[in-house]
mmCIF file of C-alpha atoms and ligand atoms in Angstrom:
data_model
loop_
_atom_site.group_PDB
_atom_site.id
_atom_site.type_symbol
_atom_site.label_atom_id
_atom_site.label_comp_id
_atom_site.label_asym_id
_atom_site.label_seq_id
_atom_site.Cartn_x
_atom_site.Cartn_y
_atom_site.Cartn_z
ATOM 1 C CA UNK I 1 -24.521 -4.892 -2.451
ATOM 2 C CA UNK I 2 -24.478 -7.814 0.283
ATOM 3 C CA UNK I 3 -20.977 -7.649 1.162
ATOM 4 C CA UNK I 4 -20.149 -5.303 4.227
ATOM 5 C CA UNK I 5 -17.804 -2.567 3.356
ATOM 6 C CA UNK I 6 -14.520 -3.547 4.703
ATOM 7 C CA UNK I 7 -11.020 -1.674 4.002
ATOM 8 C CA UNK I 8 -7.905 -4.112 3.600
ATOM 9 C CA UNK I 9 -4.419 -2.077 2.267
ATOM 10 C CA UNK I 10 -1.236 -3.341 2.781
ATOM 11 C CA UNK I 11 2.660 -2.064 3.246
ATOM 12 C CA UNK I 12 5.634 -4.091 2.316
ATOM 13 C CA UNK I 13 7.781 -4.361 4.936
ATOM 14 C CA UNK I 14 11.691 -3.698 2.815
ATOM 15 C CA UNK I 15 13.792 -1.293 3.548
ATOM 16 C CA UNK I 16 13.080 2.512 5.228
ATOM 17 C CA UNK I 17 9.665 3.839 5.020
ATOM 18 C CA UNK I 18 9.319 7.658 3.672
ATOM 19 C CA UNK I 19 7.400 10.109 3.024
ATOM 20 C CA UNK I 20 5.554 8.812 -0.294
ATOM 21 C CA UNK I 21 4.277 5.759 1.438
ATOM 22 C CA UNK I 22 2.966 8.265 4.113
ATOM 23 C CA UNK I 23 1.175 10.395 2.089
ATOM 24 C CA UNK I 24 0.275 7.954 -0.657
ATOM 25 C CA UNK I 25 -0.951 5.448 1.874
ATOM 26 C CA UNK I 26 -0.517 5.292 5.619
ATOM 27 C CA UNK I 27 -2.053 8.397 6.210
ATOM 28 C CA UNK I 28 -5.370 7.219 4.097
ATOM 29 C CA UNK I 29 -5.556 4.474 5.903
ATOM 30 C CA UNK I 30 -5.895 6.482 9.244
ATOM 31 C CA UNK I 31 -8.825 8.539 7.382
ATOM 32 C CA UNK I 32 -10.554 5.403 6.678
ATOM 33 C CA UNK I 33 -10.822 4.178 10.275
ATOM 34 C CA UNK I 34 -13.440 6.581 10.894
ATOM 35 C CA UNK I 35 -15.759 5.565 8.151
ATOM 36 C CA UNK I 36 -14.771 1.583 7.542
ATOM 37 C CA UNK I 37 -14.176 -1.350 9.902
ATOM 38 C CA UNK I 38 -10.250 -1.605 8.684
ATOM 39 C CA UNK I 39 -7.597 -4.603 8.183
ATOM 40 C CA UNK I 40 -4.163 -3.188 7.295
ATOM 41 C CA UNK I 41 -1.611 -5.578 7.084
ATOM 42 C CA UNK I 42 2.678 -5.872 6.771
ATOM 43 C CA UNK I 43 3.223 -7.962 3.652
ATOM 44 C CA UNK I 44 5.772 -10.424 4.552
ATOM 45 C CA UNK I 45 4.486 -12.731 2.072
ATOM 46 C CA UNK I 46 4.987 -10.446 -0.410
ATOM 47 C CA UNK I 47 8.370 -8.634 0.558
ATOM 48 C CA UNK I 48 10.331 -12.294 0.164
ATOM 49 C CA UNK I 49 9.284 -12.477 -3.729
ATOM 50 C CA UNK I 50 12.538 -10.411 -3.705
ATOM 51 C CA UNK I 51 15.333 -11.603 -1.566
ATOM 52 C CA UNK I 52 15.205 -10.090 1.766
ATOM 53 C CA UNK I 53 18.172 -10.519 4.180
ATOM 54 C CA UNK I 54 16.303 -12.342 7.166
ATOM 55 C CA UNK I 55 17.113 -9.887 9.517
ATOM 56 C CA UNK I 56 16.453 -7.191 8.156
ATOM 57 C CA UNK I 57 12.910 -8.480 7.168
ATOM 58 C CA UNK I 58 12.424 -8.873 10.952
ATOM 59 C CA UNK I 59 13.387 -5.064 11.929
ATOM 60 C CA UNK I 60 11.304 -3.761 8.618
ATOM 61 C CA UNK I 61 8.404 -5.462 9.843
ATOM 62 C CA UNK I 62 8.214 -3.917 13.235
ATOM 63 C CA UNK I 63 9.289 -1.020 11.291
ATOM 64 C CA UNK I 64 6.109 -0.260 9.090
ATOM 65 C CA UNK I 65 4.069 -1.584 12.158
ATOM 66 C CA UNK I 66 5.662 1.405 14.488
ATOM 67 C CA UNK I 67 5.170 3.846 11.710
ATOM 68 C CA UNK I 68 1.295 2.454 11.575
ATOM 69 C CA UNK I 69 0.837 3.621 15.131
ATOM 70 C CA UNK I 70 2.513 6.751 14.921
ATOM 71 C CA UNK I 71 0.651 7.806 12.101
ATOM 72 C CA UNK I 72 -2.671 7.089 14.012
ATOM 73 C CA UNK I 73 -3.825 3.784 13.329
ATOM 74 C CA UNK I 74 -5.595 2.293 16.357
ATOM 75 C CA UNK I 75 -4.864 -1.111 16.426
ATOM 76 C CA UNK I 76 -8.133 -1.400 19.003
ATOM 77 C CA UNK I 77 -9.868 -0.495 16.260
ATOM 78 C CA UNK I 78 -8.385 -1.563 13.385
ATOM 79 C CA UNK I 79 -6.781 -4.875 12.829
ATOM 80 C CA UNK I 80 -3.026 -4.554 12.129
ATOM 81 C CA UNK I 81 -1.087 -7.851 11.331
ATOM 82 C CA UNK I 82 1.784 -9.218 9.726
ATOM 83 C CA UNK I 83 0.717 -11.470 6.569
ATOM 84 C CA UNK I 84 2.585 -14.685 7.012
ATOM 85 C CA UNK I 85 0.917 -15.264 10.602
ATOM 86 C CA UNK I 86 -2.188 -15.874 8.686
ATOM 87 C CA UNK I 87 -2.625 -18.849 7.012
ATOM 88 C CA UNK I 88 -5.476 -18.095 4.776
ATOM 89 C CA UNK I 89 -3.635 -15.593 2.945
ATOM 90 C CA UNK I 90 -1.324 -18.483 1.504
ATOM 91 C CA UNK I 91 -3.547 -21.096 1.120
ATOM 92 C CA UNK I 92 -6.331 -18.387 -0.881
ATOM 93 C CA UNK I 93 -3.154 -17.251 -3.221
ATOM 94 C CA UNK I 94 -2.711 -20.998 -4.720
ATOM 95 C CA UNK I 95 -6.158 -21.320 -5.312
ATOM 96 C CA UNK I 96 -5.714 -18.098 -7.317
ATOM 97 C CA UNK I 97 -2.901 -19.585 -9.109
ATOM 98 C CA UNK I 98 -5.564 -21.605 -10.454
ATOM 99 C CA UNK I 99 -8.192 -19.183 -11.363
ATOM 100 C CA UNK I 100 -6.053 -16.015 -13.082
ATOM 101 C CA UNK I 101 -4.684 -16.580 -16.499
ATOM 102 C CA UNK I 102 -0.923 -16.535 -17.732
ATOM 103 C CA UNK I 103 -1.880 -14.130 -20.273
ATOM 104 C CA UNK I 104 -3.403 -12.084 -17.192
ATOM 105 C CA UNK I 105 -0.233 -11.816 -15.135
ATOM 106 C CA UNK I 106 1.745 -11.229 -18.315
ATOM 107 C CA UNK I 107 0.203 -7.712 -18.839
ATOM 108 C CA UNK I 108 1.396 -6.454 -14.931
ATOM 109 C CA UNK I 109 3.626 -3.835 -15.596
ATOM 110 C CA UNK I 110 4.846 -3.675 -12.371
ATOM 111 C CA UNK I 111 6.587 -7.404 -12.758
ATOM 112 C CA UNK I 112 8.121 -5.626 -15.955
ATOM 113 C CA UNK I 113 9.679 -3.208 -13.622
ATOM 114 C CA UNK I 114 10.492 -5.339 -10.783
ATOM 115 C CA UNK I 115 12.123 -7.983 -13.192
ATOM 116 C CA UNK I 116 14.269 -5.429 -15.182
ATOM 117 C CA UNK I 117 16.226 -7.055 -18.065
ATOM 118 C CA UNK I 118 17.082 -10.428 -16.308
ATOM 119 C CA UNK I 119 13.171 -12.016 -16.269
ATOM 120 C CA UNK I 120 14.366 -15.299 -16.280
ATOM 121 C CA UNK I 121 16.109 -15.011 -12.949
ATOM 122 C CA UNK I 122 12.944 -13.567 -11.484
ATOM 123 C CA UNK I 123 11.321 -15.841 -8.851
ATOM 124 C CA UNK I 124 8.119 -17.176 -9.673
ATOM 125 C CA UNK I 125 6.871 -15.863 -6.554
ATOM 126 C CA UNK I 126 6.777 -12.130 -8.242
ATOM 127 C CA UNK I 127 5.242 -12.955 -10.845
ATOM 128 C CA UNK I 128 2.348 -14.947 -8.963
ATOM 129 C CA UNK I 129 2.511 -11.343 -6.608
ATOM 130 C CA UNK I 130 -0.610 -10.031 -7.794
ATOM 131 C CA UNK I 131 -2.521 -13.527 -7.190
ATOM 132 C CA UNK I 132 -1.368 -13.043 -3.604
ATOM 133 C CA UNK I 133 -2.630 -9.662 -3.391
ATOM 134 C CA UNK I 134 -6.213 -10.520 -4.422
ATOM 135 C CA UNK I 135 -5.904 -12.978 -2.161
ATOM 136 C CA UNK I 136 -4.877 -10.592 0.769
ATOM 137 C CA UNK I 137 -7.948 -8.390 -0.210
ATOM 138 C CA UNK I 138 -10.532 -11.303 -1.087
ATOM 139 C CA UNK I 139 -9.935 -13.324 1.945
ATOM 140 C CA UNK I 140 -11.381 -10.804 3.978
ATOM 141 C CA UNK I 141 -14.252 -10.442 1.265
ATOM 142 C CA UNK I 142 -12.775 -6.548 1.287
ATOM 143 C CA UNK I 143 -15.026 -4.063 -0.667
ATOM 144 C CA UNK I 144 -12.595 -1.081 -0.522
ATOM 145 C CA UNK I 145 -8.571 -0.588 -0.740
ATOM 146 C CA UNK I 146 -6.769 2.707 -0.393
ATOM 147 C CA UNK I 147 -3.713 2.076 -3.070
ATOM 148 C CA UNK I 148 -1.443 4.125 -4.745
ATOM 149 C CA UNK I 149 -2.060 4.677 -8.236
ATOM 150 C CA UNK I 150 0.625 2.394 -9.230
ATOM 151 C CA UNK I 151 -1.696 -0.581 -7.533
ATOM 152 C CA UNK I 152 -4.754 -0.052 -9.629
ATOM 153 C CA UNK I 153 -3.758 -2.547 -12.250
ATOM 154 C CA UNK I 154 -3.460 -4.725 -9.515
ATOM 155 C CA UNK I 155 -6.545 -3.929 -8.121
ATOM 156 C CA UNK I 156 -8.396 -4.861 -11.246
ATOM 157 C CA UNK I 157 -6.815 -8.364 -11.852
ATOM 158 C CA UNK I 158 -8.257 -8.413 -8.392
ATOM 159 C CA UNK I 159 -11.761 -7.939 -9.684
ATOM 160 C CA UNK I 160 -10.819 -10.179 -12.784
ATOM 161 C CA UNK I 161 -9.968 -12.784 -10.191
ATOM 162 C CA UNK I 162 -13.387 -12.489 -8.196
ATOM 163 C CA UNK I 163 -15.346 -12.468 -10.890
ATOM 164 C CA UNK I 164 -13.944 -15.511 -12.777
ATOM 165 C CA UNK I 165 -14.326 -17.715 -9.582
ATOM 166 C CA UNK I 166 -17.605 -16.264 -9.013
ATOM 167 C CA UNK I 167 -18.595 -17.438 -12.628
ATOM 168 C CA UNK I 168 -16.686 -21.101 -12.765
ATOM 169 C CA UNK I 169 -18.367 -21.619 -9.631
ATOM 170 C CA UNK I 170 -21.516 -20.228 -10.368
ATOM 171 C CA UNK I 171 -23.472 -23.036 -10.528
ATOM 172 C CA UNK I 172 -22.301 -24.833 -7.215
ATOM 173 C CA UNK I 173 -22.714 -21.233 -5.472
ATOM 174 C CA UNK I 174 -26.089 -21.387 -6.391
ATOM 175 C CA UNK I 175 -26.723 -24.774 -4.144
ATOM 176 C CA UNK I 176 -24.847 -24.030 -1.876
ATOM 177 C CA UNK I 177 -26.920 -21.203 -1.023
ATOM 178 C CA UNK I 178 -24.983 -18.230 -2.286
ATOM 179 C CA UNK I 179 -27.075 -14.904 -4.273
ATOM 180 C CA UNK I 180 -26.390 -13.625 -7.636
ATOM 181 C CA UNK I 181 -23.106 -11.534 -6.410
ATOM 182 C CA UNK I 182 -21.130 -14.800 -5.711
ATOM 183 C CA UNK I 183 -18.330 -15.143 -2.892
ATOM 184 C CA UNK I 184 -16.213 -12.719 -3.654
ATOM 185 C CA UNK I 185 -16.976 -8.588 -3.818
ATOM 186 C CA UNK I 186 -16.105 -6.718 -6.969
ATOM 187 C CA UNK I 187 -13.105 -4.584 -4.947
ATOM 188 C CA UNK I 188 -12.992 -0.972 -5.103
ATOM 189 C CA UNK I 189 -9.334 1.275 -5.253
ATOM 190 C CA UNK I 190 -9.508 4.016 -3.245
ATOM 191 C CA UNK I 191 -6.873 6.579 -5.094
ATOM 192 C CA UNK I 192 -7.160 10.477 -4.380
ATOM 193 C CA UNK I 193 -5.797 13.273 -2.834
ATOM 194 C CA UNK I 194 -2.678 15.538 -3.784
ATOM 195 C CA UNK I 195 0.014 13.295 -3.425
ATOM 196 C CA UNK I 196 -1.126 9.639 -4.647
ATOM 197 C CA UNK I 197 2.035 9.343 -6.464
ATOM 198 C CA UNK I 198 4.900 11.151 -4.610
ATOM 199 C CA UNK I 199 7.974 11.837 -6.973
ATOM 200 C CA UNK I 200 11.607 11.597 -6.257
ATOM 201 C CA UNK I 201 13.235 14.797 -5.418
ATOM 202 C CA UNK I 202 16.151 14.263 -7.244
ATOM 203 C CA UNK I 203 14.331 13.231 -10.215
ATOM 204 C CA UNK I 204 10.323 14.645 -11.070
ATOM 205 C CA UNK I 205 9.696 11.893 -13.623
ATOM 206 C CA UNK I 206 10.509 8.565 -10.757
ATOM 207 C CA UNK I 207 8.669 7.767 -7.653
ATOM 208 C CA UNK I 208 9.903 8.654 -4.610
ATOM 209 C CA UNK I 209 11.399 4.978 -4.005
ATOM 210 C CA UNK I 210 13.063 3.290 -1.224
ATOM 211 C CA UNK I 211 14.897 0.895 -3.558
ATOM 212 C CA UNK I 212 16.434 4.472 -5.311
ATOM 213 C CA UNK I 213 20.449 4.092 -4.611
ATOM 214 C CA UNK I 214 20.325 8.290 -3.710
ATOM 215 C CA UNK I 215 18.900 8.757 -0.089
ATOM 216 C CA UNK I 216 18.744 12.710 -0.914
ATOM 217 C CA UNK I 217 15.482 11.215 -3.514
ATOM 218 C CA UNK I 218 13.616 10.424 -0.874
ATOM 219 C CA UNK I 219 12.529 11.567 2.846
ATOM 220 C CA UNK I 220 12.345 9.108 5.191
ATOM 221 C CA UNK I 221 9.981 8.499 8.166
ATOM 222 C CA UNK I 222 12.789 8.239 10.482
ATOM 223 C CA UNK I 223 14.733 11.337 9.015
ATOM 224 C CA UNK I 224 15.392 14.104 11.840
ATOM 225 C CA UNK I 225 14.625 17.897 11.496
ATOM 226 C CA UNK I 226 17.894 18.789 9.953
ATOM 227 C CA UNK I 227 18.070 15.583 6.972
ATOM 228 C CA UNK I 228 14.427 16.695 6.067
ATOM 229 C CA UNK I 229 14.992 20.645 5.779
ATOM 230 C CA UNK I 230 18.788 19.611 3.849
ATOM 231 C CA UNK I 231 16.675 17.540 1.486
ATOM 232 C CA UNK I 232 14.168 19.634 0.553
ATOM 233 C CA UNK I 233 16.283 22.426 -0.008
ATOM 234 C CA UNK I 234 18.342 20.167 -2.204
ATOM 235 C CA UNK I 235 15.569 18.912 -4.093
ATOM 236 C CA UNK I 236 15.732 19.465 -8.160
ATOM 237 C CA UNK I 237 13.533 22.265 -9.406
ATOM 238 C CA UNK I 238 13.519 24.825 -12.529
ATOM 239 C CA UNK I 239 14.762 28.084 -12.090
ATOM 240 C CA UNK I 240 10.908 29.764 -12.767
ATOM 241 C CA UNK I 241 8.512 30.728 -10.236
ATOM 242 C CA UNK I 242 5.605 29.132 -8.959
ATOM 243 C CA UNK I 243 2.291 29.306 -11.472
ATOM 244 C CA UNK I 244 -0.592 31.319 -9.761
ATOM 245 C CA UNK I 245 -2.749 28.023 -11.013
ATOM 246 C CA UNK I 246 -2.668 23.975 -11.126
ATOM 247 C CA UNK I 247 -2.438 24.541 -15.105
ATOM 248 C CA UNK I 248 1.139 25.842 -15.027
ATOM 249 C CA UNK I 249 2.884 23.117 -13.405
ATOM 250 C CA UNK I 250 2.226 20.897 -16.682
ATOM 251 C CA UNK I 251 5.688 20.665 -18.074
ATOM 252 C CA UNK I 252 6.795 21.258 -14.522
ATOM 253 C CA UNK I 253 7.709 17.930 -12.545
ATOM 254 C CA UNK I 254 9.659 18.768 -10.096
ATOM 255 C CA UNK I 255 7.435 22.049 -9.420
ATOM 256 C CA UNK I 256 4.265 19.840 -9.474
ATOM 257 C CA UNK I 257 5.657 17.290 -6.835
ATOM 258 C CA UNK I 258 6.760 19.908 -4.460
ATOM 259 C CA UNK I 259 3.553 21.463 -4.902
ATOM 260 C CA UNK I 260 1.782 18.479 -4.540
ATOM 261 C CA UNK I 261 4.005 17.387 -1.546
ATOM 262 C CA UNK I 262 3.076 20.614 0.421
ATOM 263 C CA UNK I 263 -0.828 20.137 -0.315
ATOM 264 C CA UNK I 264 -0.545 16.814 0.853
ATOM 265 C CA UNK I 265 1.319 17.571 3.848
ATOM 266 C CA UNK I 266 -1.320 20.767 4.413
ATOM 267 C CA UNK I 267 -4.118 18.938 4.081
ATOM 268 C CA UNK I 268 -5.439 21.580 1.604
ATOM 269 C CA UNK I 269 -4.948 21.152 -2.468
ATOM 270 C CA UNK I 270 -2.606 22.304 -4.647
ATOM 271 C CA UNK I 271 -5.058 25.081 -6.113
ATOM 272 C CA UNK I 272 -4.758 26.574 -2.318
ATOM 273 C CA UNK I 273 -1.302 26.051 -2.378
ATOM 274 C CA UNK I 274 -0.483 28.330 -5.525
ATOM 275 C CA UNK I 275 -2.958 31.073 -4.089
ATOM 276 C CA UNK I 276 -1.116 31.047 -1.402
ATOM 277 C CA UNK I 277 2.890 31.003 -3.236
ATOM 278 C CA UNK I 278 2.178 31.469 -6.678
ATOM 279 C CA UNK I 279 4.772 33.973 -8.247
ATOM 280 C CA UNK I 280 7.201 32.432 -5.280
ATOM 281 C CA UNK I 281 10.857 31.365 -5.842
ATOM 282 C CA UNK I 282 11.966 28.088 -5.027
ATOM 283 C CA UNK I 283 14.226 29.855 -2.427
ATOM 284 C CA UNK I 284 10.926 31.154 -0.612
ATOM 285 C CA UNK I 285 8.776 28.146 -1.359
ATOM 286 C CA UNK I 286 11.218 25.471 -0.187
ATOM 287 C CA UNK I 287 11.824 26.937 3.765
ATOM 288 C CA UNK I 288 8.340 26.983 4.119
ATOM 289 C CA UNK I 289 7.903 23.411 2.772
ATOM 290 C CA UNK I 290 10.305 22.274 4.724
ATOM 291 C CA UNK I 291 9.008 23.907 7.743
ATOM 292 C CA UNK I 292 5.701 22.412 7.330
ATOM 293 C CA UNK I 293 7.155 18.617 6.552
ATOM 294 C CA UNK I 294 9.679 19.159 9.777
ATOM 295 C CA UNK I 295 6.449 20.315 11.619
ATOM 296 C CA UNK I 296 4.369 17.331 10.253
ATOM 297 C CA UNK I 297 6.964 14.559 10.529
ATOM 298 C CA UNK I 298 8.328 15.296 13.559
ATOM 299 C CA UNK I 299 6.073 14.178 16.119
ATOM 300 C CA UNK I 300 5.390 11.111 14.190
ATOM 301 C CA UNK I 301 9.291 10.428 14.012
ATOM 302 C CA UNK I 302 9.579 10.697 17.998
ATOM 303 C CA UNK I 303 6.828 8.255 18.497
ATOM 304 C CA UNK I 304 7.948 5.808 15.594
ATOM 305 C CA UNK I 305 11.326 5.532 17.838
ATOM 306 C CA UNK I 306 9.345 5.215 21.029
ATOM 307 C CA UNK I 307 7.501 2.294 19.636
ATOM 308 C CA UNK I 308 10.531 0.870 18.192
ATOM 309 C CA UNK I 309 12.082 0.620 21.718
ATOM 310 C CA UNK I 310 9.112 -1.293 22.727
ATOM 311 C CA UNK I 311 8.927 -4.332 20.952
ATOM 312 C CA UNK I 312 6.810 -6.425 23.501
ATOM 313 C CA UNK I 313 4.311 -3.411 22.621
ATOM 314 C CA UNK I 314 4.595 -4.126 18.675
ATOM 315 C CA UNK I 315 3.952 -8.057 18.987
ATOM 316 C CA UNK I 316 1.586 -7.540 21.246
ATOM 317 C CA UNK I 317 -0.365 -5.423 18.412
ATOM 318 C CA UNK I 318 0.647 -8.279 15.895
ATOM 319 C CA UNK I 319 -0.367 -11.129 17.509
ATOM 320 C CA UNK I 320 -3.830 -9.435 18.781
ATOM 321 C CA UNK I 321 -3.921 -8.437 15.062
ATOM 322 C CA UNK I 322 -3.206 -11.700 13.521
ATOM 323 C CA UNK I 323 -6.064 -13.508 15.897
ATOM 324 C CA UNK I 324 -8.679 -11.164 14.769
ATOM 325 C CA UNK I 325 -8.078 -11.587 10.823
ATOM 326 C CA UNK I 326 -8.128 -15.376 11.519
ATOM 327 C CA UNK I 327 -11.380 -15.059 13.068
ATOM 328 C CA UNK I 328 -12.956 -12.834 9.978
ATOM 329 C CA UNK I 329 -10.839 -15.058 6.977
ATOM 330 C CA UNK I 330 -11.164 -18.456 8.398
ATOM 331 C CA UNK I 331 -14.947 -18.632 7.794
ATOM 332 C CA UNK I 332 -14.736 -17.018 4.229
ATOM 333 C CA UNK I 333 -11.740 -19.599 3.784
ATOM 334 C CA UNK I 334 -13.881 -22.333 4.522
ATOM 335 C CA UNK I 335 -16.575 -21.434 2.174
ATOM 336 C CA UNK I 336 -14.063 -21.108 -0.730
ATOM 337 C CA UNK I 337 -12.758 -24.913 -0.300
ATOM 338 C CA UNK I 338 -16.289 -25.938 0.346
ATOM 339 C CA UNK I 339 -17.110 -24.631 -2.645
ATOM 340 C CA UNK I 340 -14.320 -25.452 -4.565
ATOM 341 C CA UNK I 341 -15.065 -29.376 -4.004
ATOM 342 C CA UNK I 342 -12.045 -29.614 -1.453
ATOM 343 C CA UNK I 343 -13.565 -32.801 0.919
ATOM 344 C CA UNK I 344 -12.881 -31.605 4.879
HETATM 345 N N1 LIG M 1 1.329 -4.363 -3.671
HETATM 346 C C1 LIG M 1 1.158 -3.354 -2.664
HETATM 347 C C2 LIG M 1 2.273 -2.316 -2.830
HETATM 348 O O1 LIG M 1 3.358 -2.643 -3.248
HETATM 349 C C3 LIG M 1 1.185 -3.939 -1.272
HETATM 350 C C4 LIG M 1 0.021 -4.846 -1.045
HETATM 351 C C5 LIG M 1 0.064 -6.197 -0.889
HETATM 352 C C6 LIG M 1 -1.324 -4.458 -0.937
HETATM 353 N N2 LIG M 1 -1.186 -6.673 -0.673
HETATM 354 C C7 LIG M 1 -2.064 -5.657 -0.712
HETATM 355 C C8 LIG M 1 -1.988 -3.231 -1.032
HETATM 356 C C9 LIG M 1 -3.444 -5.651 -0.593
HETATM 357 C C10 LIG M 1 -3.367 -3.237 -0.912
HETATM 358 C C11 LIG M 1 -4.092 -4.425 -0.695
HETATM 359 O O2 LIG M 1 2.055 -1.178 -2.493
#
């Protein structure tokens, strides 16, 4: 493969950040840094396909970058930006707009969800969303993106995307110099671990959501000590004990999530988790699940408030941030218009 590997992911920045956008992504994108040259990104751009009160766009931005830092991304490093400050993520999404296919966005299930009942009062910004996120990834010619499993259909209109431009453009690729794998990389999802898909705890069969009216369904980044440990022990189980393997939490939601939640959180799997508390109660597994969470989120709560109080800190990460991704995009940019016959 020509491409350099290259990690882009991206967090919406709308309303509180919690513990399934921790485990299901943040804290893979700190494991990648190690292995990948990393872009992670706040996705302004995308948070305003669904109204966003101005304000509190602003304070959910800095928000998600805060909770970045304090879960160990190293913005020396790694390049963290908000989306809008780039220009080449807009201008790469309409030429997108022209490559994927109607019938293409048509089959995203997540504008299904997102829409609800009223589709016609949708803005035609979320339905264009996945364009946008291609664009996000392909901009940076990115050959690897840690998702949730919800993202993956997203991830292969993504591909879909790359490799229709690559093949209506085929032929003027090929004098302008470009190999037999195009412009664009065919885009891996990166999707594994315990807790890829954390579950509401008020409800095993949702995930964990911050749009979810109950705040006791979720736990949030910024909860303290005593919300977290009152949440978990409220959380929704079955009155049986824990299975001794993975096999009998089928059926199970609730007792799978928890499970999955504390394997996550342990850095172990859930296998290790039910030799260690199979045959438990919920009344001994839930302190100790708590304990660990409390013991886990707690130091990454204190410095998510730190950096909160410093916002000359957090732009100066931004703007650093946003400089760099020009510098890697603007190049690739200028290819794609070159290529695309846009005179310059
Ligand atoms: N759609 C992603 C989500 O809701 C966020 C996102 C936007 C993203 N652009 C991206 C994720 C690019 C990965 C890569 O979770």
């Amino acid at each position: 493969m020509p491409f350099t590997p290259r990690v882009f992911s991206g967090v919406q920045p709308t309303g509180q950040l919690h513990l399934g956008n921790y485990l299901g992504a943040v804290r893979r994108f700190v494991a990648m840094q190690d292995d990948y040259p990393c872009i992670y990104c706040v996705v302004d751009l995308h948070a305003i396909t669904m109204w966003q009160d101005p304000k509190e766009l602003i304070d959910a931005t800095y928000s998600v970058t805060a909770a970045y830092l304090a879960a160990g991304i190293d913005p020396k490093k790694s390049i963290v930006f908000n989306q809008s400050r780039v220009t080449a993520h807009a201008e790469l999404a309409w030429i997108f707009n022209c490559v994927a296919r109607m019938g293409w966005l048509n089959r995203m299930t997540q504008f299904k969800e997102k829409a609800g009942k009223d589709k016609e009062n949708a803005s035609t910004g979320l339905f264009v969303y996945p364009n946008l996120m291609a664009a996000d990834i392909l901009a940076y010619q990115a050959t690897h993106v840690p998702v949730g499993d919800d993202q993956k259909q997203h991830l292969e209109l993504t591909r879909d995307i790359a490799q229709k431009f690559n093949h209506d453009y085929a032929e003027r690729l090929a004098e302008l110099g470009y190999g037999e794998d195009g412009l664009f990389p065919m885009t891996e999802p990166i999707i594994q671990g315990p807790a890829t898909r954390v579950m509401s705890l008020r409800d095993g069969s949702k995930k964990m959501s911050k749009s979810e009216a109950s705040d006791a369904s979720r736990i949030n980044l910024t909860d303290d000590a005593d919300a977290i440990a009152q949440k978990i022990r409220k959380a929704k189980t079955d009155p049986e004990p824990l299975p001794s393997d993975v096999k009998g939490l089928e059926g199970r939601p609730e007792a799978d999530n928890l499970v999955g939640i504390y394997a996550a959180l342990a850095s172990t799997t859930k296998e290790a988790v039910l030799t260690d508390h199979g045959g438990q109660g919920f009344s001994a597994f839930k302190p100790a699940l708590a304990e660990l969470a409390v013991e886990v989120l707690a130091p990454m709560n204190a410095e998510m408030r730190r950096l909160l109080d410093d916002r000359a800190h957090l732009d100066a990460v931004l703007t650093d941030g946003a400089e760099r991704a020009h510098a890697i995009a603007a190049p690739i940019l200028r290819d794609v218009k070159r290529v695309v016959g846009f005179v310059s």
